[in-house]
């Protein structure tokens, strides 16, 4: 199969994720969309790795996965805390740097 | 030795002003001692000079180098020649007499110690002025006497009028000082020096335009200090000061400093005939101006101030005549110093006995109450109007003669003006005399209900008056016999005779005749008729003369008001325009950031949009650059 | 290696500042004495600088030099050294500060009955520590011969100054405590912004200068001496345009600091709101860095551009002289009046600097010193008066000389010195400036002369309105000067009189430096039209 198609898929996923970040209010959904964008980037890295025939892209993809996992831990914790105090997970409600 | 002359009163001033209250009880004697010490030094130096030949009568003393910067060399150095010596003797002798007089006059003033401190300061500055051997040091003395004059005019500072008069005197004098500064600046750029020796030596090589410039600037300075038109307006107000001050500073010594300056710079003026013409004009105008003002004033001190102005006009005119007149300018200056000081001390004595009343319309018939004052005042009066064989007769007639000797139409014009001035002098002096000492008593209780009890002044006051009266009577004769004064001063100032269309005798006769006319006129008006206690409205000229010929009104409109508007306008502009521009810039930035702040709204998604937008822009820009 | 005298002169007040700041809150008086002691030690060091300075004909231009490598990559060195001008300016700074401390002895005491919440703050310690800090920075800027080092201290002194202006003011006043605080913070911010803008422009010029040296020499340098040598030998040659831009960059900063019309409006605000000692610190010491830097950096580094800009600068300084004096006449607030008078005086100083004659520049240097002392005397006495009555408005006073004659007397002497009365120091310097200006630019000299009359007017009007006339209600019990206040004012007045009668020691130190500066700008004094030097000086 032509690897270029993976590139198109990655671009599509990234666009979907970006749109989700911009349009959705629910923090959890926004968060998932960010994951989507990260994975689109991962897909790109792996694809290019394949296209260029070296491993650097794949190594990088692993790094991204680790960072994404860490991010999920911190991000979800914040969202939970915000939800607890405001009883809402809308990102627009949290427009001030204080409670 | 010369330094000691200045040092004695300076030390006295320092002691009295810094000594504090513990010197209150002896302060006045200390001041008198300092002044007398100066007089003794002066006499010693005088005998020293007399022992030398005419041409060598000059002493120098170089104290220290004052301000050396590259070619600019100002020294503190004294020069004592016949001209300075004349002044030194006048200043120290009259000064000491007036110190003595003040002991009595200021007896009841709680700030008497300070008064004597200021008087000593004045003496020191005045001596510095006449002893300096260069113009910059002269300038120090020049402003020093201005300061002393400021302090003494405003001595009764609690009176707003005195404070205003003092300020006015200082500021008007400062206008003159600008002239002196500019003259020194011009000398420095022209000659690279401003010591008398160097400047006078370089005059031959300088262009006439430069010398005229220097001369006119020196004249401006002289006008300020000597109350000559157009800077005369301060002298009348200066009478706010205590009367001994008026006698010493504003009659006998300081106001004649301008004449000293012109005479001292004679070499410059001789080489700049245009400047001399202006000096003569100023002298002639002031001579009449002062006389007219003197005729109209009811305030005895202001009438005498007008007279001072007028007499200095004579001196200035004589000094403007060059070698024809220098000697006689100085001679008149000395005799005037005696009789005008005598007149002022007499006026002070009258005021002392009359609860400080100065309005002559409230005097009358005082000769019975104050015989000594009457006698001394009368002798000084006869001297100033030029009564034959009293001192004014000799000195004034010589000046009038010198005016005629100028030659041509100018000579006739000057002689005529001065004769007219002599008539006016006789008129206003007789008026003062009659209103004060003759006629019926016109005094009234003051607002508090105190009726004045005119009485003769104590001995400390009358003794100086008597000595000055002797001087007024005898000085002219002593100076004139054997041409002593002329021979004494000639080596410094030079002497010329010119050819006069009239003889000495004719001038004397003419002067005596106009004098009698003036006396007669005043007698008809004030001696034969009763003097009204309230001044009549008077004609236009009288009213103008009472207001100093509208000089103050002119100054008010031309300078004070314009200055006020200018100042207020500038303050407004400074606030609104200069500061406004800065504040405007600040406000503009503030407004801009207010707008920009809205972008930071706290919505995470709007930040995300700008992030994506920015990235998209960057990508687009990169692609575009690639494509190009 | 010889003892680093200049560093020590700056280090003493710096250490003093730290030590004073560390004094516990309760030991207020101790902090004051400590600060005074350190400032007096500084005077000793400054005196040593003057004494060690060699005025002989073969002496080096910059003396007491120190040089250490600092940021090698950019050629920045810690280089200190003084010429005659710098040495006298350091002496002025060191001499004035103890008087300021003495005058401000009680200015920063905590207000009685202040709430407990503010008790831990130590305003008194802070006040004196900040003053000493400013002193250290000023001394270093007078001594720095590395352009970057100079820039550093020139800017750094803004920080303590900002807190001094904004943090301490006169007690109460007609606008009440809160209005006063608002005015004060406005003044402090204005001061800071003005000077920062100037500094920023100057920074650009400093970098530009470095770029030029890096371009043309082996290695980039900020060293004044190295640049002067390179310029003299022709190794370093700016193009006309570059030189003018760099000159303007430096001059702009100094003209704000000096301050020259129309960049002056921060000064009246700052001086009006600050306490009297701080106002003196601003006008008598900190501002002098501006005029001093014009002499040292503008003229030394950019002679051609200085020559090019001279006509405009002369006009600006003339405007400053007359405008400052006229606006001073229209002020109702004593301190603002003195501030505008200072603007007028700074006009004279700049005039002297750019007259490009030895009299002008020597006069300008003396003027800086004399103006510092004269303004200190006048302003400190005004401060004592204001502290007694709690008002800065001239209209609130009258007849003070009746109740407090010594106060009035010292005020008058300070005023007379301000109007340059002969016999006081300022006369000598003002006359030298006039001579220097007149011998090159006659018209400018003549116009500047009229400033003499205006100065007399504003000083005497101020004196008349406040001190003479009938005693105003509320002033009947006005106490006269106290011992501390007399101890502050008397030496200043003595100094003024001494410098008026015998300024020779100063001129001897300053003259060689002025000659060097003049040769930097390739100028010589104009010759008199007629040579009378053969005439024997009178014996």
mmCIF file of C-alpha atoms in Angstrom, chain B residues 60 64-72 110-111 114 133 136 139-140 143 147 150-151 157-160 163-164 167 170-171 174-175 178 181-182 184-186 188-193 197-198 201-202 205-206 210 566-567 570-571 573-574 578-579 582-583, chain C residues 186 190 194 262 264-265 269 323 326-327 329-331 340 358-359 401-402 405 412 416 419-422 427-428 431-432 434-435 438-439 446 449 452-453 456-457 460-461 463-464 468-470 500-504 507 511 525 528-530 532 535 538-539:
data_model
loop_
_atom_site.group_PDB
_atom_site.id
_atom_site.type_symbol
_atom_site.label_atom_id
_atom_site.label_comp_id
_atom_site.label_asym_id
_atom_site.label_seq_id
_atom_site.Cartn_x
_atom_site.Cartn_y
_atom_site.Cartn_z
ATOM 1 C CA UNK B 60 49.155 98.609 44.496
ATOM 2 C CA UNK B 64 45.802 86.551 45.619
ATOM 3 C CA UNK B 65 44.841 85.077 42.298
ATOM 4 C CA UNK B 66 41.082 84.715 42.343
ATOM 5 C CA UNK B 67 39.779 82.774 39.335
ATOM 6 C CA UNK B 68 42.467 81.513 36.984
ATOM 7 C CA UNK B 69 41.068 79.548 34.040
ATOM 8 C CA UNK B 70 43.309 79.437 30.973
ATOM 9 C CA UNK B 71 43.659 83.036 29.722
ATOM 10 C CA UNK B 72 41.016 84.267 32.121
ATOM 11 C CA UNK B 110 15.421 96.168 68.611
ATOM 12 C CA UNK B 111 17.427 95.115 65.567
ATOM 13 C CA UNK B 114 21.929 94.058 62.599
ATOM 14 C CA UNK B 133 42.195 97.254 40.211
ATOM 15 C CA UNK B 136 35.574 91.969 37.859
ATOM 16 C CA UNK B 139 31.765 94.113 40.003
ATOM 17 C CA UNK B 140 31.952 92.270 43.311
ATOM 18 C CA UNK B 143 26.841 93.997 43.663
ATOM 19 C CA UNK B 147 23.067 93.788 48.440
ATOM 20 C CA UNK B 150 18.714 95.842 49.448
ATOM 21 C CA UNK B 151 19.094 94.796 53.058
ATOM 22 C CA UNK B 157 10.764 94.219 56.510
ATOM 23 C CA UNK B 158 7.489 93.966 58.322
ATOM 24 C CA UNK B 159 6.286 96.835 56.147
ATOM 25 C CA UNK B 160 5.295 95.359 52.792
ATOM 26 C CA UNK B 163 10.113 94.877 51.206
ATOM 27 C CA UNK B 164 8.764 95.778 47.785
ATOM 28 C CA UNK B 167 13.245 94.146 45.838
ATOM 29 C CA UNK B 170 17.802 95.199 43.629
ATOM 30 C CA UNK B 171 16.106 94.087 40.439
ATOM 31 C CA UNK B 174 20.456 93.988 38.295
ATOM 32 C CA UNK B 175 19.379 95.326 34.927
ATOM 33 C CA UNK B 178 23.780 93.069 33.036
ATOM 34 C CA UNK B 181 28.683 92.022 32.885
ATOM 35 C CA UNK B 182 28.446 92.607 29.164
ATOM 36 C CA UNK B 184 33.456 92.978 31.095
ATOM 37 C CA UNK B 185 32.684 90.231 28.590
ATOM 38 C CA UNK B 186 33.399 92.593 25.723
ATOM 39 C CA UNK B 188 37.722 90.112 27.750
ATOM 40 C CA UNK B 189 37.052 89.185 24.142
ATOM 41 C CA UNK B 190 38.693 92.353 22.911
ATOM 42 C CA UNK B 191 41.671 92.687 25.178
ATOM 43 C CA UNK B 192 41.917 89.269 26.817
ATOM 44 C CA UNK B 193 41.859 90.999 30.178
ATOM 45 C CA UNK B 197 45.944 98.725 33.247
ATOM 46 C CA UNK B 198 45.480 96.285 30.404
ATOM 47 C CA UNK B 201 46.614 100.245 27.411
ATOM 48 C CA UNK B 202 44.739 98.410 24.693
ATOM 49 C CA UNK B 205 44.165 99.454 19.079
ATOM 50 C CA UNK B 206 40.475 98.737 19.513
ATOM 51 C CA UNK B 210 33.759 98.009 20.247
ATOM 52 C CA UNK B 566 4.205 85.868 29.859
ATOM 53 C CA UNK B 567 4.851 83.979 33.062
ATOM 54 C CA UNK B 570 4.336 79.846 30.085
ATOM 55 C CA UNK B 571 3.193 78.088 33.227
ATOM 56 C CA UNK B 573 1.901 76.004 28.345
ATOM 57 C CA UNK B 574 4.373 74.055 30.429
ATOM 58 C CA UNK B 578 5.086 70.234 27.205
ATOM 59 C CA UNK B 579 3.816 68.085 30.015
ATOM 60 C CA UNK B 582 4.250 63.545 27.568
ATOM 61 C CA UNK B 583 1.107 62.704 29.443
ATOM 62 C CA UNK C 186 2.762 59.779 39.829
ATOM 63 C CA UNK C 190 7.186 59.837 35.745
ATOM 64 C CA UNK C 194 11.498 59.479 31.578
ATOM 65 C CA UNK C 262 11.689 70.362 26.653
ATOM 66 C CA UNK C 264 12.343 68.734 31.883
ATOM 67 C CA UNK C 265 8.824 68.177 33.166
ATOM 68 C CA UNK C 269 7.095 66.775 39.911
ATOM 69 C CA UNK C 323 11.955 79.475 30.242
ATOM 70 C CA UNK C 326 10.041 82.648 33.830
ATOM 71 C CA UNK C 327 8.070 79.579 34.800
ATOM 72 C CA UNK C 329 8.331 83.122 38.649
ATOM 73 C CA UNK C 330 4.837 81.795 38.145
ATOM 74 C CA UNK C 331 5.011 78.949 40.656
ATOM 75 C CA UNK C 340 12.345 75.381 37.745
ATOM 76 C CA UNK C 358 38.104 76.517 28.501
ATOM 77 C CA UNK C 359 36.265 79.204 30.465
ATOM 78 C CA UNK C 401 11.863 86.651 59.385
ATOM 79 C CA UNK C 402 10.137 88.236 62.348
ATOM 80 C CA UNK C 405 15.247 85.399 61.854
ATOM 81 C CA UNK C 412 18.291 84.625 52.049
ATOM 82 C CA UNK C 416 21.474 85.102 47.034
ATOM 83 C CA UNK C 419 20.983 84.295 42.036
ATOM 84 C CA UNK C 420 24.789 84.260 41.716
ATOM 85 C CA UNK C 421 25.689 87.177 43.895
ATOM 86 C CA UNK C 422 29.390 88.015 43.633
ATOM 87 C CA UNK C 427 28.933 83.929 40.661
ATOM 88 C CA UNK C 428 32.366 82.717 39.682
ATOM 89 C CA UNK C 431 30.507 84.468 35.005
ATOM 90 C CA UNK C 432 32.969 81.958 33.595
ATOM 91 C CA UNK C 434 29.119 83.719 30.289
ATOM 92 C CA UNK C 435 32.682 84.636 29.385
ATOM 93 C CA UNK C 438 30.377 85.236 24.838
ATOM 94 C CA UNK C 439 33.869 84.854 23.467
ATOM 95 C CA UNK C 446 24.020 88.516 25.561
ATOM 96 C CA UNK C 449 22.969 87.577 30.490
ATOM 97 C CA UNK C 452 20.755 87.305 35.641
ATOM 98 C CA UNK C 453 17.827 89.679 36.052
ATOM 99 C CA UNK C 456 17.113 88.038 40.929
ATOM 100 C CA UNK C 457 13.382 88.335 40.410
ATOM 101 C CA UNK C 460 13.621 87.933 45.754
ATOM 102 C CA UNK C 461 9.933 87.470 45.036
ATOM 103 C CA UNK C 463 11.914 85.763 49.762
ATOM 104 C CA UNK C 464 9.571 88.713 49.901
ATOM 105 C CA UNK C 468 8.827 89.670 54.887
ATOM 106 C CA UNK C 469 5.691 91.612 55.573
ATOM 107 C CA UNK C 470 3.354 91.134 58.507
ATOM 108 C CA UNK C 500 33.220 82.517 45.945
ATOM 109 C CA UNK C 501 36.333 84.079 47.368
ATOM 110 C CA UNK C 502 38.952 81.421 46.734
ATOM 111 C CA UNK C 503 37.923 78.931 44.032
ATOM 112 C CA UNK C 504 41.531 78.462 42.928
ATOM 113 C CA UNK C 507 40.079 75.469 39.168
ATOM 114 C CA UNK C 511 41.726 73.095 34.297
ATOM 115 C CA UNK C 525 40.077 79.318 22.823
ATOM 116 C CA UNK C 528 41.559 88.369 21.978
ATOM 117 C CA UNK C 529 41.456 90.936 19.220
ATOM 118 C CA UNK C 530 44.171 93.027 20.741
ATOM 119 C CA UNK C 532 47.978 93.556 25.585
ATOM 120 C CA UNK C 535 51.792 95.598 29.076
ATOM 121 C CA UNK C 538 50.662 96.419 37.622
ATOM 122 C CA UNK C 539 52.931 95.744 40.548
#
